[in-house]
PDB file of C-alpha atoms in Angstrom:
ATOM      1  CA  MET A   1     149.866  89.094 110.384  1.00 26.00           C
ATOM      2  CA  GLY A   2     147.609  91.979 109.264  1.00 30.00           C
ATOM      3  CA  ASN A   3     144.275  92.988 110.728  1.00 28.00           C
ATOM      4  CA  ALA A   4     142.740  89.627 111.541  1.00 27.00           C
ATOM      5  CA  ILE A   5     139.089  89.554 112.492  1.00 28.00           C
ATOM      6  CA  VAL A   6     138.461  87.503 115.599  1.00 30.00           C
ATOM      7  CA  THR A   7     135.000  86.133 116.313  1.00 33.00           C
ATOM      8  CA  PRO A   8     134.167  86.379 120.017  1.00 38.00           C
ATOM      9  CA  LYS A   9     133.082  83.080 121.550  1.00 45.00           C
ATOM     10  CA  GLY A  10     131.390  84.135 124.785  1.00 49.00           C
ATOM     11  CA  PRO A  11     130.363  87.019 127.060  1.00 54.00           C
ATOM     12  CA  GLN A  12     133.908  87.527 128.316  1.00 53.00           C
ATOM     13  CA  ASP A  13     135.125  87.946 124.737  1.00 54.00           C
ATOM     14  CA  LEU A  14     132.312  90.424 124.112  1.00 58.00           C
ATOM     15  CA  GLN A  15     133.458  92.409 127.130  1.00 58.00           C
ATOM     16  CA  ASN A  16     136.950  92.545 125.637  1.00 54.00           C
ATOM     17  CA  PHE A  17     135.558  93.689 122.292  1.00 51.00           C
ATOM     18  CA  GLU A  18     133.585  96.453 123.997  1.00 58.00           C
ATOM     19  CA  LYS A  19     136.878  97.816 125.359  1.00 54.00           C
ATOM     20  CA  SER A  20     138.220  98.454 121.857  1.00 48.00           C
ATOM     21  CA  ASP A  21     138.726 102.118 121.010  1.00 48.00           C
ATOM     22  CA  SER A  22     138.228 101.935 117.254  1.00 48.00           C
ATOM     23  CA  SER A  23     136.810 104.785 115.209  1.00 56.00           C
ATOM     24  CA  GLU A  24     133.077 104.763 115.852  1.00 64.00           C
ATOM     25  CA  PRO A  25     130.400 105.872 113.377  1.00 73.00           C
ATOM     26  CA  ARG A  26     128.704 109.111 114.336  1.00 92.00           C
ATOM     27  CA  THR A  27     125.111 109.283 115.533  1.00 95.00           C
ATOM     28  CA  PHE A  28     122.723 112.190 115.017  1.00 97.00           C
ATOM     29  CA  SER A  29     119.542 113.268 116.714  1.00 97.00           C
ATOM     30  CA  PRO A  30     116.924 114.810 114.394  1.00 97.00           C
ATOM     31  CA  GLU A  31     117.760 118.192 115.928  1.00 96.00           C
ATOM     32  CA  ALA A  32     121.483 117.781 115.267  1.00 96.00           C
ATOM     33  CA  LEU A  33     120.853 116.674 111.687  1.00 97.00           C
ATOM     34  CA  ARG A  34     118.984 119.892 110.936  1.00 96.00           C
ATOM     35  CA  ALA A  35     122.274 121.815 111.192  1.00 95.00           C
ATOM     36  CA  TYR A  36     123.418 120.273 107.885  1.00 96.00           C
ATOM     37  CA  THR A  37     121.386 122.253 105.368  1.00 95.00           C
ATOM     38  CA  ASP A  38     124.192 124.022 103.466  1.00 86.00           C
ATOM     39  CA  VAL A  39     123.525 127.206 105.436  1.00 82.00           C
ATOM     40  CA  ASP A  40     125.801 127.452 108.475  1.00 76.00           C
ATOM     41  CA  ASN A  41     128.564 124.917 107.811  1.00 75.00           C
ATOM     42  CA  GLY A  42     128.343 124.337 104.071  1.00 85.00           C
ATOM     43  CA  LYS A  43     127.508 120.650 104.541  1.00 94.00           C
ATOM     44  CA  VAL A  44     124.402 118.985 103.143  1.00 97.00           C
ATOM     45  CA  TYR A  45     123.213 115.799 104.849  1.00 98.00           C
ATOM     46  CA  ILE A  46     120.057 113.785 104.287  1.00 98.00           C
ATOM     47  CA  SER A  47     118.813 110.658 106.010  1.00 99.00           C
ATOM     48  CA  LEU A  48     117.065 107.653 104.486  1.00 99.00           C
ATOM     49  CA  LEU A  49     115.931 104.816 106.753  1.00 98.00           C
ATOM     50  CA  SER A  50     118.100 106.449 109.437  1.00 98.00           C
ATOM     51  CA  GLU A  51     121.344 106.180 107.452  1.00 98.00           C
ATOM     52  CA  VAL A  52     122.789 109.694 107.182  1.00 98.00           C
ATOM     53  CA  TYR A  53     124.333 110.538 103.809  1.00 98.00           C
ATOM     54  CA  ASP A  54     126.566 113.385 102.689  1.00 97.00           C
ATOM     55  CA  ALA A  55     124.714 114.805  99.678  1.00 97.00           C
ATOM     56  CA  ALA A  56     127.375 117.350  98.735  1.00 94.00           C
ATOM     57  CA  VAL A  57     127.799 115.749  95.313  1.00 94.00           C
ATOM     58  CA  ASP A  58     124.251 116.945  94.555  1.00 96.00           C
ATOM     59  CA  ARG A  59     124.498 120.306  96.279  1.00 94.00           C
ATOM     60  CA  GLU A  60     122.658 121.918  93.358  1.00 95.00           C
ATOM     61  CA  VAL A  61     119.686 119.680  94.227  1.00 96.00           C
ATOM     62  CA  TYR A  62     119.697 119.718  98.036  1.00 96.00           C
ATOM     63  CA  GLY A  63     121.640 122.927  98.741  1.00 93.00           C
ATOM     64  CA  GLN A  64     120.217 126.361  99.551  1.00 90.00           C
ATOM     65  CA  ARG A  65     119.053 127.077  96.005  1.00 91.00           C
ATOM     66  CA  GLY A  66     118.227 123.514  95.069  1.00 95.00           C
ATOM     67  CA  GLN A  67     114.829 122.173  94.063  1.00 96.00           C
ATOM     68  CA  LEU A  68     114.928 119.776  97.043  1.00 97.00           C
ATOM     69  CA  SER A  69     116.521 122.143  99.558  1.00 97.00           C
ATOM     70  CA  CYS A  70     113.603 121.374 101.906  1.00 97.00           C
ATOM     71  CA  TYR A  71     114.971 117.826 102.227  1.00 98.00           C
ATOM     72  CA  ALA A  72     118.368 118.887 103.596  1.00 97.00           C
ATOM     73  CA  GLY A  73     118.916 118.131 107.265  1.00 98.00           C
ATOM     74  CA  HIS A  74     115.992 115.715 107.537  1.00 98.00           C
ATOM     75  CA  ASP A  75     115.161 112.043 107.432  1.00 99.00           C
ATOM     76  CA  ILE A  76     113.311 112.094 104.128  1.00 99.00           C
ATOM     77  CA  SER A  77     112.228 108.452 104.043  1.00 99.00           C
ATOM     78  CA  ARG A  78     108.505 109.169 104.185  1.00 99.00           C
ATOM     79  CA  ALA A  79     108.675 112.124 101.814  1.00 99.00           C
ATOM     80  CA  VAL A  80     110.627 110.132  99.229  1.00 99.00           C
ATOM     81  CA  ALA A  81     108.287 107.143  99.499  1.00 99.00           C
ATOM     82  CA  LYS A  82     105.281 109.401  98.934  1.00 98.00           C
ATOM     83  CA  LYS A  83     107.034 111.623  96.369  1.00 98.00           C
ATOM     84  CA  SER A  84     106.117 114.550  98.554  1.00 98.00           C
ATOM     85  CA  LEU A  85     107.542 117.994  99.230  1.00 98.00           C
ATOM     86  CA  GLU A  86     105.041 118.656 101.992  1.00 98.00           C
ATOM     87  CA  LEU A  87     106.542 119.609 105.351  1.00 97.00           C
ATOM     88  CA  ARG A  88     104.137 117.232 107.084  1.00 97.00           C
ATOM     89  CA  ASP A  89     105.816 114.307 105.289  1.00 98.00           C
ATOM     90  CA  ILE A  90     109.364 115.641 105.546  1.00 98.00           C
ATOM     91  CA  GLU A  91     109.113 116.009 109.320  1.00 97.00           C
ATOM     92  CA  ASN A  92     107.186 112.771 109.896  1.00 98.00           C
ATOM     93  CA  VAL A  93     109.430 109.781 110.705  1.00 97.00           C
ATOM     94  CA  GLN A  94     106.516 107.297 110.836  1.00 97.00           C
ATOM     95  CA  LEU A  95     106.917 104.585 108.191  1.00 98.00           C
ATOM     96  CA  ASP A  96     104.688 101.751 109.414  1.00 96.00           C
ATOM     97  CA  ASP A  97     101.786 102.907 107.261  1.00 97.00           C
ATOM     98  CA  LEU A  98     103.676 102.913 103.942  1.00 98.00           C
ATOM     99  CA  ASN A  99     102.221 100.568 101.353  1.00 98.00           C
ATOM    100  CA  ARG A 100     104.234  98.128  99.232  1.00 98.00           C
ATOM    101  CA  ASP A 101     104.560 100.499  96.270  1.00 99.00           C
ATOM    102  CA  GLU A 102     105.811 103.309  98.510  1.00 99.00           C
ATOM    103  CA  VAL A 103     108.391 101.024 100.130  1.00 98.00           C
ATOM    104  CA  GLU A 104     109.636 100.024  96.670  1.00 98.00           C
ATOM    105  CA  ILE A 105     110.003 103.685  95.674  1.00 99.00           C
ATOM    106  CA  LEU A 106     112.009 104.305  98.847  1.00 98.00           C
ATOM    107  CA  GLU A 107     114.249 101.289  98.278  1.00 98.00           C
ATOM    108  CA  GLU A 108     114.906 102.345  94.669  1.00 98.00           C
ATOM    109  CA  ARG A 109     115.985 105.834  95.772  1.00 98.00           C
ATOM    110  CA  ILE A 110     118.305 104.395  98.412  1.00 98.00           C
ATOM    111  CA  ALA A 111     119.890 102.065  95.841  1.00 97.00           C
ATOM    112  CA  GLN A 112     120.365 105.028  93.517  1.00 97.00           C
ATOM    113  CA  ILE A 113     122.149 107.297  95.960  1.00 96.00           C
ATOM    114  CA  ARG A 114     124.191 104.509  97.540  1.00 93.00           C
ATOM    115  CA  ASP A 115     125.152 102.373  94.536  1.00 93.00           C
ATOM    116  CA  GLU A 116     124.945 104.747  91.582  1.00 94.00           C
ATOM    117  CA  LYS A 117     125.829 108.121  93.065  1.00 95.00           C
ATOM    118  CA  ASN A 118     127.945 106.756  95.919  1.00 96.00           C
ATOM    119  CA  TYR A 119     126.833 109.183  98.595  1.00 97.00           C
ATOM    120  CA  PRO A 120     129.120 108.607 101.592  1.00 96.00           C
ATOM    121  CA  ILE A 121     127.401 107.390 104.755  1.00 96.00           C
ATOM    122  CA  VAL A 122     128.467 109.723 107.567  1.00 97.00           C
ATOM    123  CA  GLY A 123     126.457 108.358 110.465  1.00 97.00           C
ATOM    124  CA  ARG A 124     123.182 107.083 111.810  1.00 97.00           C
ATOM    125  CA  LEU A 125     120.030 108.899 112.897  1.00 98.00           C
ATOM    126  CA  VAL A 126     118.765 107.943 116.356  1.00 98.00           C
ATOM    127  CA  LEU A 127     115.079 108.453 117.034  1.00 98.00           C
ATOM    128  CA  SER A 128     114.027 108.985 120.642  1.00 97.00           C
ATOM    129  CA  GLN A 129     111.203 106.886 122.062  1.00 97.00           C
ATOM    130  CA  ASP A 130     110.199 105.021 125.201  1.00 99.00           C
ATOM    131  CA  LEU A 131     109.231 101.380 124.695  1.00 99.00           C
ATOM    132  CA  THR A 132     107.830  98.481 126.664  1.00 98.00           C
ATOM    133  CA  HIS A 133     109.600  95.122 126.626  1.00 98.00           C
ATOM    134  CA  LYS A 134     107.047  93.866 124.120  1.00 98.00           C
ATOM    135  CA  GLN A 135     107.515  96.863 121.825  1.00 98.00           C
ATOM    136  CA  LEU A 136     111.289  96.513 122.065  1.00 98.00           C
ATOM    137  CA  LEU A 137     111.172  93.061 120.438  1.00 98.00           C
ATOM    138  CA  ARG A 138     110.756  94.425 116.902  1.00 98.00           C
ATOM    139  CA  TYR A 139     114.057  96.319 117.052  1.00 98.00           C
ATOM    140  CA  ASN A 140     116.209  93.270 116.363  1.00 98.00           C
ATOM    141  CA  GLY A 141     117.701  94.395 113.051  1.00 97.00           C
ATOM    142  CA  LYS A 142     115.174  92.391 111.040  1.00 96.00           C
ATOM    143  CA  ASP A 143     111.597  93.399 111.837  1.00 97.00           C
ATOM    144  CA  ASP A 144     111.912  97.190 111.785  1.00 96.00           C
ATOM    145  CA  ILE A 145     111.959  98.850 108.348  1.00 97.00           C
ATOM    146  CA  ARG A 146     114.896 100.998 109.433  1.00 98.00           C
ATOM    147  CA  GLY A 147     116.897  97.946 110.497  1.00 97.00           C
ATOM    148  CA  ALA A 148     117.349  99.422 113.964  1.00 98.00           C
ATOM    149  CA  ILE A 149     118.948  97.305 116.690  1.00 98.00           C
ATOM    150  CA  TYR A 150     118.049  98.278 120.245  1.00 99.00           C
ATOM    151  CA  ILE A 151     119.159  96.721 123.516  1.00 98.00           C
ATOM    152  CA  GLY A 152     117.652  97.396 126.924  1.00 98.00           C
ATOM    153  CA  LEU A 153     119.996  97.753 129.879  1.00 98.00           C
ATOM    154  CA  CYS A 154     119.124  98.906 133.406  1.00 96.00           C
ATOM    155  CA  GLY A 155     115.916 100.600 132.304  1.00 97.00           C
ATOM    156  CA  THR A 156     117.498 102.435 129.369  1.00 98.00           C
ATOM    157  CA  ILE A 157     117.222 101.580 125.662  1.00 99.00           C
ATOM    158  CA  TYR A 158     120.376 101.915 123.556  1.00 98.00           C
ATOM    159  CA  ASP A 159     120.667 102.050 119.764  1.00 98.00           C
ATOM    160  CA  VAL A 160     123.599  99.772 118.887  1.00 98.00           C
ATOM    161  CA  THR A 161     122.969  99.780 115.127  1.00 97.00           C
ATOM    162  CA  ALA A 162     125.842 102.064 114.167  1.00 94.00           C
ATOM    163  CA  ASN A 163     128.526 100.823 116.540  1.00 92.00           C
ATOM    164  CA  GLY A 164     127.552  97.244 117.350  1.00 94.00           C
ATOM    165  CA  LYS A 165     125.751  95.715 114.365  1.00 94.00           C
ATOM    166  CA  GLU A 166     128.499  93.172 113.784  1.00 93.00           C
ATOM    167  CA  PHE A 167     127.969  91.809 117.292  1.00 94.00           C
ATOM    168  CA  TYR A 168     124.254  92.257 117.935  1.00 96.00           C
ATOM    169  CA  GLY A 169     122.776  92.277 114.420  1.00 96.00           C
ATOM    170  CA  PRO A 170     121.462  89.333 112.384  1.00 95.00           C
ATOM    171  CA  GLY A 171     124.138  86.665 112.187  1.00 95.00           C
ATOM    172  CA  GLY A 172     126.193  88.296 114.938  1.00 94.00           C
ATOM    173  CA  SER A 173     127.537  86.324 117.857  1.00 92.00           C
ATOM    174  CA  TYR A 174     125.207  88.143 120.273  1.00 94.00           C
ATOM    175  CA  GLU A 175     122.113  88.619 118.115  1.00 96.00           C
ATOM    176  CA  GLN A 176     119.937  87.053 120.840  1.00 96.00           C
ATOM    177  CA  PHE A 177     120.372  90.287 122.833  1.00 97.00           C
ATOM    178  CA  ALA A 178     118.885  92.425 120.025  1.00 98.00           C
ATOM    179  CA  GLY A 179     115.464  93.763 120.870  1.00 98.00           C
ATOM    180  CA  ARG A 180     115.711  92.440 124.414  1.00 98.00           C
ATOM    181  CA  ASP A 181     116.452  93.566 127.944  1.00 98.00           C
ATOM    182  CA  ALA A 182     119.960  92.152 128.330  1.00 97.00           C
ATOM    183  CA  SER A 183     120.524  93.398 131.890  1.00 97.00           C
ATOM    184  CA  ARG A 184     120.380  90.062 133.679  1.00 97.00           C
ATOM    185  CA  SER A 185     122.193  88.218 130.877  1.00 96.00           C
ATOM    186  CA  LEU A 186     125.136  90.617 130.985  1.00 96.00           C
ATOM    187  CA  ALA A 187     125.180  90.757 134.773  1.00 96.00           C
ATOM    188  CA  CYS A 188     125.425  86.956 134.891  1.00 95.00           C
ATOM    189  CA  MET A 189     127.655  86.793 131.778  1.00 94.00           C
ATOM    190  CA  SER A 190     125.352  84.136 130.394  1.00 93.00           C
ATOM    191  CA  PHE A 191     123.563  83.259 127.164  1.00 93.00           C
ATOM    192  CA  ASP A 192     120.916  81.280 129.050  1.00 93.00           C
ATOM    193  CA  PRO A 193     117.546  82.233 127.441  1.00 93.00           C
ATOM    194  CA  GLU A 194     116.020  82.244 130.925  1.00 94.00           C
ATOM    195  CA  TYR A 195     117.830  85.488 131.720  1.00 94.00           C
ATOM    196  CA  LEU A 196     116.326  87.226 128.685  1.00 94.00           C
ATOM    197  CA  ASP A 197     112.821  85.993 129.450  1.00 93.00           C
ATOM    198  CA  ASP A 198     113.069  86.748 133.176  1.00 92.00           C
ATOM    199  CA  HIS A 199     114.870  90.084 133.602  1.00 88.00           C
ATOM    200  CA  ASP A 200     114.175  90.427 137.326  1.00 92.00           C
ATOM    201  CA  LEU A 201     117.336  92.061 138.689  1.00 95.00           C
ATOM    202  CA  SER A 202     116.413  91.243 142.269  1.00 95.00           C
ATOM    203  CA  LYS A 203     117.699  87.756 141.455  1.00 95.00           C
ATOM    204  CA  ILE A 204     121.310  88.809 140.841  1.00 96.00           C
ATOM    205  CA  ASN A 205     123.916  88.771 143.605  1.00 97.00           C
ATOM    206  CA  ALA A 206     126.299  91.525 144.742  1.00 97.00           C
ATOM    207  CA  GLU A 207     129.106  90.427 142.424  1.00 97.00           C
ATOM    208  CA  GLN A 208     126.756  90.365 139.456  1.00 97.00           C
ATOM    209  CA  GLN A 209     125.499  93.832 140.381  1.00 97.00           C
ATOM    210  CA  ILE A 210     129.064  95.142 140.080  1.00 97.00           C
ATOM    211  CA  VAL A 211     129.405  93.500 136.664  1.00 97.00           C
ATOM    212  CA  LEU A 212     126.119  95.081 135.578  1.00 97.00           C
ATOM    213  CA  VAL A 213     127.252  98.544 136.654  1.00 97.00           C
ATOM    214  CA  GLU A 214     130.361  98.152 134.491  1.00 97.00           C
ATOM    215  CA  TRP A 215     128.237  97.118 131.512  1.00 96.00           C
ATOM    216  CA  CYS A 216     126.027 100.166 132.006  1.00 97.00           C
ATOM    217  CA  LYS A 217     129.101 102.406 131.939  1.00 97.00           C
ATOM    218  CA  LYS A 218     130.328 100.773 128.717  1.00 96.00           C
ATOM    219  CA  PHE A 219     126.980 101.235 126.980  1.00 97.00           C
ATOM    220  CA  GLN A 220     126.686 104.836 128.142  1.00 96.00           C
ATOM    221  CA  GLN A 221     130.097 105.608 126.666  1.00 95.00           C
ATOM    222  CA  LYS A 222     129.624 103.787 123.362  1.00 95.00           C
ATOM    223  CA  TYR A 223     125.975 103.821 122.320  1.00 96.00           C
ATOM    224  CA  ALA A 224     123.275 106.431 121.774  1.00 97.00           C
ATOM    225  CA  ILE A 225     120.319 106.461 124.145  1.00 98.00           C
ATOM    226  CA  VAL A 226     116.899 105.933 122.571  1.00 98.00           C
ATOM    227  CA  GLY A 227     114.744 106.285 125.679  1.00 98.00           C
ATOM    228  CA  ARG A 228     113.361 104.457 128.699  1.00 98.00           C
ATOM    229  CA  LEU A 229     112.486 100.777 128.898  1.00 98.00           C
ATOM    230  CA  LEU A 230     109.018 100.501 130.387  1.00 97.00           C
ATOM    231  CA  ASP A 231     107.151  97.657 131.999  1.00 92.00           C
ATOM    232  CA  ASP A 232     104.553  95.973 129.804  1.00 85.00           C
TER     233      ASP A 232
END
């Protein structure tokens, strides 16, 4: 009957979905992305708002002899927004201080390369950082300018944006886990808001501890690690 899309209805269905071995989008660290500058492997990648694009169609612009060769292998969101070729902007991933006009410039460039020039998206940039539970809240796919979706599990923060947006992103069946410590919720296989607000793992029993260990293994295999989840 073709490739039907099934909407999971509960935690058990989510567990079954997490077992799927479909082709997963690639993730890059900033260090790994810097290998794609048209020098060693002939590939030219750039990142905008953490989406990694193959810019080979404009190799004369971003390649070794191109006017914007300094952009290759970097997340150029800040540099584009500020219309800058300065290394301090190219290597700076901070975007919270951009003003409205700069954000509009950035959005226009993204629309151009995605919709007009059709640069293929080849993966997602993952930025390392440690966060408290309070800081984690913004990474719900809506409040962060990069649209990042993070989930905390057993003291580790995972970026699920590339491989789990359909489940954990806005409108997804499990969006309540986005930007939260989901350890107790997954251990108890429950959507009860109490388990997201009170993530004290001393309250789970031996059977739930086993379930939690399995979830940790699944996340370690499927999602990129952002950093440590810290106490507020």
